mmCIF file of N, CA and C in Angstrom:
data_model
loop_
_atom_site.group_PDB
_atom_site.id
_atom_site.type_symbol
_atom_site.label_atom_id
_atom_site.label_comp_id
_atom_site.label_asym_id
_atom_site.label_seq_id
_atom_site.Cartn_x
_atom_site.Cartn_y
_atom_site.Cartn_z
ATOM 1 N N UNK A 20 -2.912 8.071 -25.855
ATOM 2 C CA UNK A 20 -2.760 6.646 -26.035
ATOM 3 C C UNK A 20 -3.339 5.881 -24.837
ATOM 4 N N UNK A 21 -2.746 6.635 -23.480
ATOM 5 C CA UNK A 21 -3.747 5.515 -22.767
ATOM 6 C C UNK A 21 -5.073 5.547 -22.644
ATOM 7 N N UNK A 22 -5.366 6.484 -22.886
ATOM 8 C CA UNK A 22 -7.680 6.743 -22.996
ATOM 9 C C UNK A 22 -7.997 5.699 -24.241
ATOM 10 N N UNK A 23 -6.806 5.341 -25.566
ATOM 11 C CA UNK A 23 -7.380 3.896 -26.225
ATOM 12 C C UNK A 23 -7.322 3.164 -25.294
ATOM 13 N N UNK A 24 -6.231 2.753 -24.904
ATOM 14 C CA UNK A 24 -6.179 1.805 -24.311
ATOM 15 C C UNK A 24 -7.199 1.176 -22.734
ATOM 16 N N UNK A 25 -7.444 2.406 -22.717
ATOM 17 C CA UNK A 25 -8.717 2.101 -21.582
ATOM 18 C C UNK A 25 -9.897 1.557 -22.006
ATOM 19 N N UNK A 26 -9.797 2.192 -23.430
ATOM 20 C CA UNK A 26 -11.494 1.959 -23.853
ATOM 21 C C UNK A 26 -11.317 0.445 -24.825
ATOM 22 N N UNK A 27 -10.666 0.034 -25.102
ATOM 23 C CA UNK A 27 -9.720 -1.377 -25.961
ATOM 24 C C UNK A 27 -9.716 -1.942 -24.346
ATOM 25 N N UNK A 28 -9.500 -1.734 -23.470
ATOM 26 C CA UNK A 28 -8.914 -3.060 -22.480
ATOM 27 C C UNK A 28 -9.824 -2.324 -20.895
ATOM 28 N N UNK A 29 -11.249 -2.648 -20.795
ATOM 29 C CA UNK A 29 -11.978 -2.217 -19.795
ATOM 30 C C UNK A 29 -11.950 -2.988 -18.268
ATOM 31 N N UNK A 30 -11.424 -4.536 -18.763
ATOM 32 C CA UNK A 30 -11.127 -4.903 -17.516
ATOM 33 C C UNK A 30 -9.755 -4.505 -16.686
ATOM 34 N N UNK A 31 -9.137 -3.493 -17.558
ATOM 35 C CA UNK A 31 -7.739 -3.087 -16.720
ATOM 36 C C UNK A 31 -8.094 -2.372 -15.859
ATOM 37 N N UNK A 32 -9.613 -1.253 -15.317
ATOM 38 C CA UNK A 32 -9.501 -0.666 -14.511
ATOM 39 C C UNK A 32 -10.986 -1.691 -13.762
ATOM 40 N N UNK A 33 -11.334 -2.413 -13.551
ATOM 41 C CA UNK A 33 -12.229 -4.037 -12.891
ATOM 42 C C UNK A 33 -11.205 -4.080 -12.362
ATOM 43 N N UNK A 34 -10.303 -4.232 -12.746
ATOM 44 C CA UNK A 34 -8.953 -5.309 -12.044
ATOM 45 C C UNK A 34 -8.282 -3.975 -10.705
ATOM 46 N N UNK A 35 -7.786 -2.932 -11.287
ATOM 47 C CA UNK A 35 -7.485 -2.160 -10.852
ATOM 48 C C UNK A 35 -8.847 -1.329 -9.178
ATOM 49 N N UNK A 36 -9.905 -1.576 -9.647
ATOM 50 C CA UNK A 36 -10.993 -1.809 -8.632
ATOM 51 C C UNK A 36 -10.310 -2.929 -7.794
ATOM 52 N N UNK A 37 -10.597 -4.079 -8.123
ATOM 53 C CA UNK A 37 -10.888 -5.320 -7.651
ATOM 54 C C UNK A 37 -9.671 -5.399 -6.362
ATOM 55 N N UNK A 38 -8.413 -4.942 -6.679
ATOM 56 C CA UNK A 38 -7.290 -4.706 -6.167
ATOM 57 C C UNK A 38 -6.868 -3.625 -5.228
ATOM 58 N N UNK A 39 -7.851 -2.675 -5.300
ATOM 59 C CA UNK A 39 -7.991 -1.417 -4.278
ATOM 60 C C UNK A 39 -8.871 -1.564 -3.116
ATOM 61 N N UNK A 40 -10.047 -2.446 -3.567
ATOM 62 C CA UNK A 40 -11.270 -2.751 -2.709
ATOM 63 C C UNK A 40 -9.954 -4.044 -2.068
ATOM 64 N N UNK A 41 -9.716 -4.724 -2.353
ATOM 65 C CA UNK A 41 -9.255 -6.220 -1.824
ATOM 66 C C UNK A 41 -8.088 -5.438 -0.791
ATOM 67 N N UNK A 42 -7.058 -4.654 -1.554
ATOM 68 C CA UNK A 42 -6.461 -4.315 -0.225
ATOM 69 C C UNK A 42 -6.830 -3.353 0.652
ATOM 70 N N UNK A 43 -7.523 -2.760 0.939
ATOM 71 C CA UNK A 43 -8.217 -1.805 1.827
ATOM 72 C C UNK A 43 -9.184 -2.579 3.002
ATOM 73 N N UNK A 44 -9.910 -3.939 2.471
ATOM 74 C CA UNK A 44 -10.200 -4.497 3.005
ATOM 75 C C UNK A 44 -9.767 -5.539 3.854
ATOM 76 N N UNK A 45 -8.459 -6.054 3.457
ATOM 77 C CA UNK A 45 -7.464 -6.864 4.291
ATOM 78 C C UNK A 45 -6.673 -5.794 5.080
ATOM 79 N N UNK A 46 -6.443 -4.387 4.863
ATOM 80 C CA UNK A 46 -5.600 -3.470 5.637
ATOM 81 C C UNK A 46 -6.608 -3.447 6.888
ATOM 82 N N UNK A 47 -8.193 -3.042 6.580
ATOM 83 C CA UNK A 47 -8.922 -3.121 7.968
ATOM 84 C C UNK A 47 -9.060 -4.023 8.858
ATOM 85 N N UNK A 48 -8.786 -5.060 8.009
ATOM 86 C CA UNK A 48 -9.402 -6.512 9.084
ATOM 87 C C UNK A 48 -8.244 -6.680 9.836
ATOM 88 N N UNK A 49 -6.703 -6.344 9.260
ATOM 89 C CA UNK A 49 -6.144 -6.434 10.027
ATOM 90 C C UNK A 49 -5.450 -5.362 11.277
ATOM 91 N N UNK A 50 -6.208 -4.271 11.259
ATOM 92 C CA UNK A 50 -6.446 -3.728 12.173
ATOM 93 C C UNK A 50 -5.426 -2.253 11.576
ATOM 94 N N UNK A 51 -5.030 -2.090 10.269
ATOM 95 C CA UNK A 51 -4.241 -0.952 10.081
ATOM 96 C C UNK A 51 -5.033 0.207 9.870
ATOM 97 N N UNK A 52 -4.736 1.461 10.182
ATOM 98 C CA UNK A 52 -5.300 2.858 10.300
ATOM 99 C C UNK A 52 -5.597 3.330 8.590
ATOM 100 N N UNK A 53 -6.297 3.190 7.140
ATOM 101 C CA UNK A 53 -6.609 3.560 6.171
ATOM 102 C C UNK A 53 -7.397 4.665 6.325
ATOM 103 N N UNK A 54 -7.357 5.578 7.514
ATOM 104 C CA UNK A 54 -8.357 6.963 7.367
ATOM 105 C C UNK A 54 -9.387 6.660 6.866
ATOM 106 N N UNK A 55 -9.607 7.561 5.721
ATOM 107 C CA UNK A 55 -10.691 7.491 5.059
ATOM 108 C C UNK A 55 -10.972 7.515 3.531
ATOM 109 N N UNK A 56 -9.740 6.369 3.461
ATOM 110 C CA UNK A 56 -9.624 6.070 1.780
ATOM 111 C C UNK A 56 -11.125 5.146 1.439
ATOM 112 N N UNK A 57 -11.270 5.272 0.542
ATOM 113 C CA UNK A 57 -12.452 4.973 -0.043
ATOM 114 C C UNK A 57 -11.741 3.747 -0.890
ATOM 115 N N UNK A 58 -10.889 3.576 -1.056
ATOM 116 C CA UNK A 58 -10.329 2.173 -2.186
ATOM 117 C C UNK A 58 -9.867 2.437 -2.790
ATOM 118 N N UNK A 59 -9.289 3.826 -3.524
ATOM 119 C CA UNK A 59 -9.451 3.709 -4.584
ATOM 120 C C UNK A 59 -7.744 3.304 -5.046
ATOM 121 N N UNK A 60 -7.111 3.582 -5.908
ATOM 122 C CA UNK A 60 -5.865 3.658 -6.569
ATOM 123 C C UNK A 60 -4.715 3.288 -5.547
ATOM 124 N N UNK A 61 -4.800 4.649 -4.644
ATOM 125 C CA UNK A 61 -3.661 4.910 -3.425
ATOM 126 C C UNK A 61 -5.009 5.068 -2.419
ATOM 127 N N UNK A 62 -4.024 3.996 -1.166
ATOM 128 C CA UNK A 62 -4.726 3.799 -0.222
ATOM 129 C C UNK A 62 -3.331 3.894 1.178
ATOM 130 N N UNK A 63 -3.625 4.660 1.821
ATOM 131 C CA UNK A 63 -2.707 5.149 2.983
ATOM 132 C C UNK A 63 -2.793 4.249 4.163
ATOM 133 N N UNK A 64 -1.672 3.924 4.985
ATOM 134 C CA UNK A 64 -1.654 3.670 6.211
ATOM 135 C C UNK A 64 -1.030 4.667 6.901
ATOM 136 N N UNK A 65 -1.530 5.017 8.194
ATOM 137 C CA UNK A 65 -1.347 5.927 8.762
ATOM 138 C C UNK A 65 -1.141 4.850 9.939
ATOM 139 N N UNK A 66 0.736 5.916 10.024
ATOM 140 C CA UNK A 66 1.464 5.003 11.184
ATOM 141 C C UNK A 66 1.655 5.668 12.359
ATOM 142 N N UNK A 67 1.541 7.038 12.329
ATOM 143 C CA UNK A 67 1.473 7.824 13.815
ATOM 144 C C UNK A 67 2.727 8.932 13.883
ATOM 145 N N UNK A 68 3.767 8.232 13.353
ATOM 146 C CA UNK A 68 4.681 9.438 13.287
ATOM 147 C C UNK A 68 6.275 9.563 12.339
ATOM 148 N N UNK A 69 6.579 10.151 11.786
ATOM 149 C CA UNK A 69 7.178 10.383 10.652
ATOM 150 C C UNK A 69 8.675 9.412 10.818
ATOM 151 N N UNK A 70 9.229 9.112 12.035
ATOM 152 C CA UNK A 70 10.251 8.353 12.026
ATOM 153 C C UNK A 70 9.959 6.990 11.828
ATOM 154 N N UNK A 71 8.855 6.747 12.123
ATOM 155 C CA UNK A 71 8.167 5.121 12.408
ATOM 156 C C UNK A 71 7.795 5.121 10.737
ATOM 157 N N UNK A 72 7.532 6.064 10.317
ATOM 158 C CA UNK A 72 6.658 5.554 8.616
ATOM 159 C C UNK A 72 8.025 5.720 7.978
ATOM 160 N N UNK A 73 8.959 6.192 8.479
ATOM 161 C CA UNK A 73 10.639 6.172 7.623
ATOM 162 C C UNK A 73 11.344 4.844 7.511
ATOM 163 N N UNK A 74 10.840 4.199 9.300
ATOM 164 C CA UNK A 74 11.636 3.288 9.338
ATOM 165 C C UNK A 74 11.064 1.834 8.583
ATOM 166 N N UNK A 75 9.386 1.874 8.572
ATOM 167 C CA UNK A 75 8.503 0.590 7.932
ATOM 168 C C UNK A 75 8.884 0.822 6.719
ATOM 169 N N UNK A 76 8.761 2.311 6.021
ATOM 170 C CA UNK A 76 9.604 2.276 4.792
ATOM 171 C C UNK A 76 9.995 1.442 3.882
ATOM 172 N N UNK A 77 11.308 1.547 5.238
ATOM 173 C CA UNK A 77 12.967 0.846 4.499
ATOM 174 C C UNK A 77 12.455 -0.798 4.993
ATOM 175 N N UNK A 78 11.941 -1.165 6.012
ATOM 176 C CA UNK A 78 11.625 -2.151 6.050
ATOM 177 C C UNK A 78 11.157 -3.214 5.013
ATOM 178 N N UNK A 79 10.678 -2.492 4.665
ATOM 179 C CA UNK A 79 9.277 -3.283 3.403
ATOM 180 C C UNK A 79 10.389 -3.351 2.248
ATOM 181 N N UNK A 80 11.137 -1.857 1.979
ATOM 182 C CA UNK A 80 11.944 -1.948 0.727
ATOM 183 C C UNK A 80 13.130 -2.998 0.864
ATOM 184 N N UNK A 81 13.315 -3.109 2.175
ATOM 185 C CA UNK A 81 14.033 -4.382 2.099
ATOM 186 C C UNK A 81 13.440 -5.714 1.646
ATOM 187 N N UNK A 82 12.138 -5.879 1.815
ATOM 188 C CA UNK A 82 11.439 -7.163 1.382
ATOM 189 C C UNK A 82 11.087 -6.828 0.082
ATOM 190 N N UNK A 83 11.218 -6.158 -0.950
ATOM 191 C CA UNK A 83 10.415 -6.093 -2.208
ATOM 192 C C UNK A 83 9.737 -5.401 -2.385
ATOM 193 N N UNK A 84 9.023 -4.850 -1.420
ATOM 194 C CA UNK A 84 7.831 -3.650 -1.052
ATOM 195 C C UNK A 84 8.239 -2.452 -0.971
ATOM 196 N N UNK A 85 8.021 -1.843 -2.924
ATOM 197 C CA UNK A 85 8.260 -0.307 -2.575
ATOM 198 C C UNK A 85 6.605 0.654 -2.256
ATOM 199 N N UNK A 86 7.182 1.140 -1.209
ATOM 200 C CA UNK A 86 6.178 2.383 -0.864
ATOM 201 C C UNK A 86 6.838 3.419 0.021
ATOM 202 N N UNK A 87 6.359 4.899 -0.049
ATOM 203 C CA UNK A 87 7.042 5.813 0.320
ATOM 204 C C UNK A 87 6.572 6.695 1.205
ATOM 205 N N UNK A 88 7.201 6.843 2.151
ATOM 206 C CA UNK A 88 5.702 7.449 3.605
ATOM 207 C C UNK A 88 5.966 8.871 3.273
ATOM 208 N N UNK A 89 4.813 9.327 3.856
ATOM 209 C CA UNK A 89 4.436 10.953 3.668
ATOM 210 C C UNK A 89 4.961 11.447 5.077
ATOM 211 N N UNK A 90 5.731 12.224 5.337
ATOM 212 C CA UNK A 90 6.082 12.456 6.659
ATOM 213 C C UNK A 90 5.825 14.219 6.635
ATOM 214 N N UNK A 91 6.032 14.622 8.020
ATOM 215 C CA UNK A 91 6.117 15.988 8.507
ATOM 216 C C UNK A 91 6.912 16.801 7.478
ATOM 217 N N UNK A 92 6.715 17.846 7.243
ATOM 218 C CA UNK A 92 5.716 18.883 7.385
ATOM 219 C C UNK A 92 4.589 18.522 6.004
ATOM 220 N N UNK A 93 4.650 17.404 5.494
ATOM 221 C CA UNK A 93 3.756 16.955 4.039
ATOM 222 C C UNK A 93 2.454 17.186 5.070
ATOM 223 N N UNK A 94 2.568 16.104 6.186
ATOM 224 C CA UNK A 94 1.599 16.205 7.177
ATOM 225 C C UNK A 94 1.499 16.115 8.709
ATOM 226 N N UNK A 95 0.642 16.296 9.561
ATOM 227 C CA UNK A 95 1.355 16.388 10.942
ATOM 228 C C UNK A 95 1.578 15.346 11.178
ATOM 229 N N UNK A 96 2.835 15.107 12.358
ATOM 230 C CA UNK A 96 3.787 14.382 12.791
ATOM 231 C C UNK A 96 2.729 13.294 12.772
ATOM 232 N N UNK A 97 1.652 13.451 13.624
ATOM 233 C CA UNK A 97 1.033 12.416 13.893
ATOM 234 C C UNK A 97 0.233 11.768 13.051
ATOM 235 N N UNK A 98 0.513 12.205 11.800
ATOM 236 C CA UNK A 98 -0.766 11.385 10.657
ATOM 237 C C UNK A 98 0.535 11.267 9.688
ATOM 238 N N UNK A 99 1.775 10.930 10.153
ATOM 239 C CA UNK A 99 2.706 10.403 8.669
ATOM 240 C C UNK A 99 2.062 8.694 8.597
ATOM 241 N N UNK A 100 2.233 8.895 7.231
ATOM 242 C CA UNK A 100 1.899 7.664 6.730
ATOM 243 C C UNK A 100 2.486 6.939 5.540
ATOM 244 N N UNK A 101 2.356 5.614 4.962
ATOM 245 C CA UNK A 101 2.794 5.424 3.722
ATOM 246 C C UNK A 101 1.690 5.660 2.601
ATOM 247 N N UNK A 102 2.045 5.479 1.650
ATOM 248 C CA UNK A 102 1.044 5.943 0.765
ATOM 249 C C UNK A 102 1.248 4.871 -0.008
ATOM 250 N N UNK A 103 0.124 3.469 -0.366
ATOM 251 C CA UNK A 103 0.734 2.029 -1.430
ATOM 252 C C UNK A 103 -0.265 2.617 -2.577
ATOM 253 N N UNK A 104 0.277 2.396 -3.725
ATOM 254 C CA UNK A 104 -0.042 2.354 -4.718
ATOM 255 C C UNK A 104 -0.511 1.388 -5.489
ATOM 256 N N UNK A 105 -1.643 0.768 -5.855
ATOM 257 C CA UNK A 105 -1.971 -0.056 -6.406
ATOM 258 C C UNK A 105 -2.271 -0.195 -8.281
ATOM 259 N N UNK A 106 -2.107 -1.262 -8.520
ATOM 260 C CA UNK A 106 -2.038 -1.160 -10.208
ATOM 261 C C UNK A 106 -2.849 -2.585 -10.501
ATOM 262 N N UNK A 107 -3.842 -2.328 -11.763
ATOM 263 C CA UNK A 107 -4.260 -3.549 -12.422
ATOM 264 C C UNK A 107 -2.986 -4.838 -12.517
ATOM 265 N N UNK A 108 -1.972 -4.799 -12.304
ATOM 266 C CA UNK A 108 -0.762 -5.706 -12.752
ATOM 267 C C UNK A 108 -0.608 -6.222 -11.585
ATOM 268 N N UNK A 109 -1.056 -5.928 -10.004
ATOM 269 C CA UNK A 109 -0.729 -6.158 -8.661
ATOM 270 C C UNK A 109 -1.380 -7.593 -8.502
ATOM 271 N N UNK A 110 -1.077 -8.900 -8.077
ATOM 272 C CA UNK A 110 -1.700 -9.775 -7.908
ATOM 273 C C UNK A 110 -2.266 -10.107 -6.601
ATOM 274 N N UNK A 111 -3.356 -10.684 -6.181
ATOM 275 C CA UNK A 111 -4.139 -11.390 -5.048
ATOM 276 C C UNK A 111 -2.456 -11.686 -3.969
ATOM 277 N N UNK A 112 -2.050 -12.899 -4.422
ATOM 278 C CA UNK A 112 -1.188 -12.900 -3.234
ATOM 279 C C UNK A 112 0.032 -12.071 -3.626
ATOM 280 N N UNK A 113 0.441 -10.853 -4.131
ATOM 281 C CA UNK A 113 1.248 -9.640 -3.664
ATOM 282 C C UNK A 113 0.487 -8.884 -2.896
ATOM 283 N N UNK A 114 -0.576 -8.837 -2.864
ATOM 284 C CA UNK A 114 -1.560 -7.964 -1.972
ATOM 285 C C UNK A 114 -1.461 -8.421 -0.598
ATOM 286 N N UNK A 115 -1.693 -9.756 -0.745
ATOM 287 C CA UNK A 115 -1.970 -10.634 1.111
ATOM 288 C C UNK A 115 -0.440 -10.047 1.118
ATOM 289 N N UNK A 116 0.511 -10.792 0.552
ATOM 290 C CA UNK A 116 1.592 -11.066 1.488
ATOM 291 C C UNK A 116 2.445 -9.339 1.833
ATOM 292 N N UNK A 117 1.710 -8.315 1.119
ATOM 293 C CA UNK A 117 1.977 -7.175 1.383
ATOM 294 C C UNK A 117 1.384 -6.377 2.856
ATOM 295 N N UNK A 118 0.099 -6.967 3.005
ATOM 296 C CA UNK A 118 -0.621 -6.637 4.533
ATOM 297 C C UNK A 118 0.321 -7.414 5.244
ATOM 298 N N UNK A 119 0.528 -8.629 5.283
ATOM 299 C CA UNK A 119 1.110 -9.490 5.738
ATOM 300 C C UNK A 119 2.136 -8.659 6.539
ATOM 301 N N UNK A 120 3.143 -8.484 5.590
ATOM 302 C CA UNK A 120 4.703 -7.826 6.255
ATOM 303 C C UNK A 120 4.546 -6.665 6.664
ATOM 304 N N UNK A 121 3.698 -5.768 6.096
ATOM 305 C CA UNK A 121 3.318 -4.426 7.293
ATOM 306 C C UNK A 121 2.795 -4.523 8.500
ATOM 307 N N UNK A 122 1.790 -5.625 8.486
ATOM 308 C CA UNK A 122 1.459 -5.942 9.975
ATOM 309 C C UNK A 122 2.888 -6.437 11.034
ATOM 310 N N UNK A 123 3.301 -7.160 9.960
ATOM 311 C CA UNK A 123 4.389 -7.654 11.054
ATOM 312 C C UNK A 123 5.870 -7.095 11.615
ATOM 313 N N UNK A 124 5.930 -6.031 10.707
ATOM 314 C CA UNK A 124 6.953 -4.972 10.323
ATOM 315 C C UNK A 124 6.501 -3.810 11.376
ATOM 316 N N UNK A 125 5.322 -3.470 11.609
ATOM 317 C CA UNK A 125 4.343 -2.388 12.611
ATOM 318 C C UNK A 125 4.769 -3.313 13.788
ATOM 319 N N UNK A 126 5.090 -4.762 13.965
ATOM 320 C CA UNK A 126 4.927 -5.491 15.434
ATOM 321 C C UNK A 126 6.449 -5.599 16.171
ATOM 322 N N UNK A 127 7.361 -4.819 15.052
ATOM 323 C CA UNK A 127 8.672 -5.007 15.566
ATOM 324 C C UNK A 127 9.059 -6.091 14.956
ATOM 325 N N UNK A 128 8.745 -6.739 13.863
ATOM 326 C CA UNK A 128 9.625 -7.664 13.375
ATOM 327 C C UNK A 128 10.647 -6.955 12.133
ATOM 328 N N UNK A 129 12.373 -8.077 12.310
ATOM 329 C CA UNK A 129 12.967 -7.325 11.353
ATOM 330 C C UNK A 129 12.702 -8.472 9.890
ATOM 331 N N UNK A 130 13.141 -7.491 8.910
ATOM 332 C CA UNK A 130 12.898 -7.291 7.000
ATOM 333 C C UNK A 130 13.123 -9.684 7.370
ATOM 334 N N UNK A 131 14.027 -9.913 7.819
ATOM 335 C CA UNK A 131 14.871 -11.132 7.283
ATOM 336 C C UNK A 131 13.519 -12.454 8.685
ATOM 337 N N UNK A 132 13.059 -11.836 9.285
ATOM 338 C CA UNK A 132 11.781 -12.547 10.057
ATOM 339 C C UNK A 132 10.935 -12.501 9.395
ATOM 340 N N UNK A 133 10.595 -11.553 8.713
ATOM 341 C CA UNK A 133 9.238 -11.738 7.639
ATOM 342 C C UNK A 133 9.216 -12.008 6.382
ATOM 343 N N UNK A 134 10.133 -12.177 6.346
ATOM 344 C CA UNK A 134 10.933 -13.123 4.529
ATOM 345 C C UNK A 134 10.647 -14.052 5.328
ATOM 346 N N UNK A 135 11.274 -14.757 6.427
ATOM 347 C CA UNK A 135 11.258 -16.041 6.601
ATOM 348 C C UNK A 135 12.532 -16.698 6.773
#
């Protein structure tokens, strides 16, 4: 059913592009570690070490932002990361305001400073 639906609805994976390229490209500019994701679907930040990608975590899930870090022994200590998942359904500003609070969440700010 979903291979109809791919081939019935072609701008769902345009969109699903459009939304991988857009956040990968606001993750660099703002200076976050994406290795060497290419854009696509799931695009990683790599936070340095498995307690720090535990704690941005819960951070984010406190703001609305689910994503789930890859920690030790998945990978070494020093390359835990989160892993965001992106979907054709993700909008332009859920994207900004998602770099947004990881940047500021990485700077030591707490969940209820970056709500606002």
């Amino acid at each position: 059913e979903s291979l109809h639906i791919l081939a019935a609805e072609p701008e769902r994976v345009a969109r699903l592009q459009a939304n991988s390229a857009l956040f990968l490209r606001l993750a660099k500019q703002a200076g976050l570690d994406t290795g060497t994701s290419a854009g696509h679907a799931i695009v990683p930040v790599i936070v340095g070490s498995s307690v720090g990608a535990a704690r941005l975590s819960q951070a984010l899930f406190e703001l609305g932002i689910n994503v789930q870090p890859i920690l030790y022994p998945a990978v070494p200590d020093s390359s835990a990361r989160l892993r965001f998942f992106l979907s054709s359904e993700h909008t332009e500003a859920q994207i900004r305001a998602t770099i947004e609070a990881v940047v500021a969440a990485m700077a030591g700010a707490r969940p209820a400073e970056i709500a606002g």
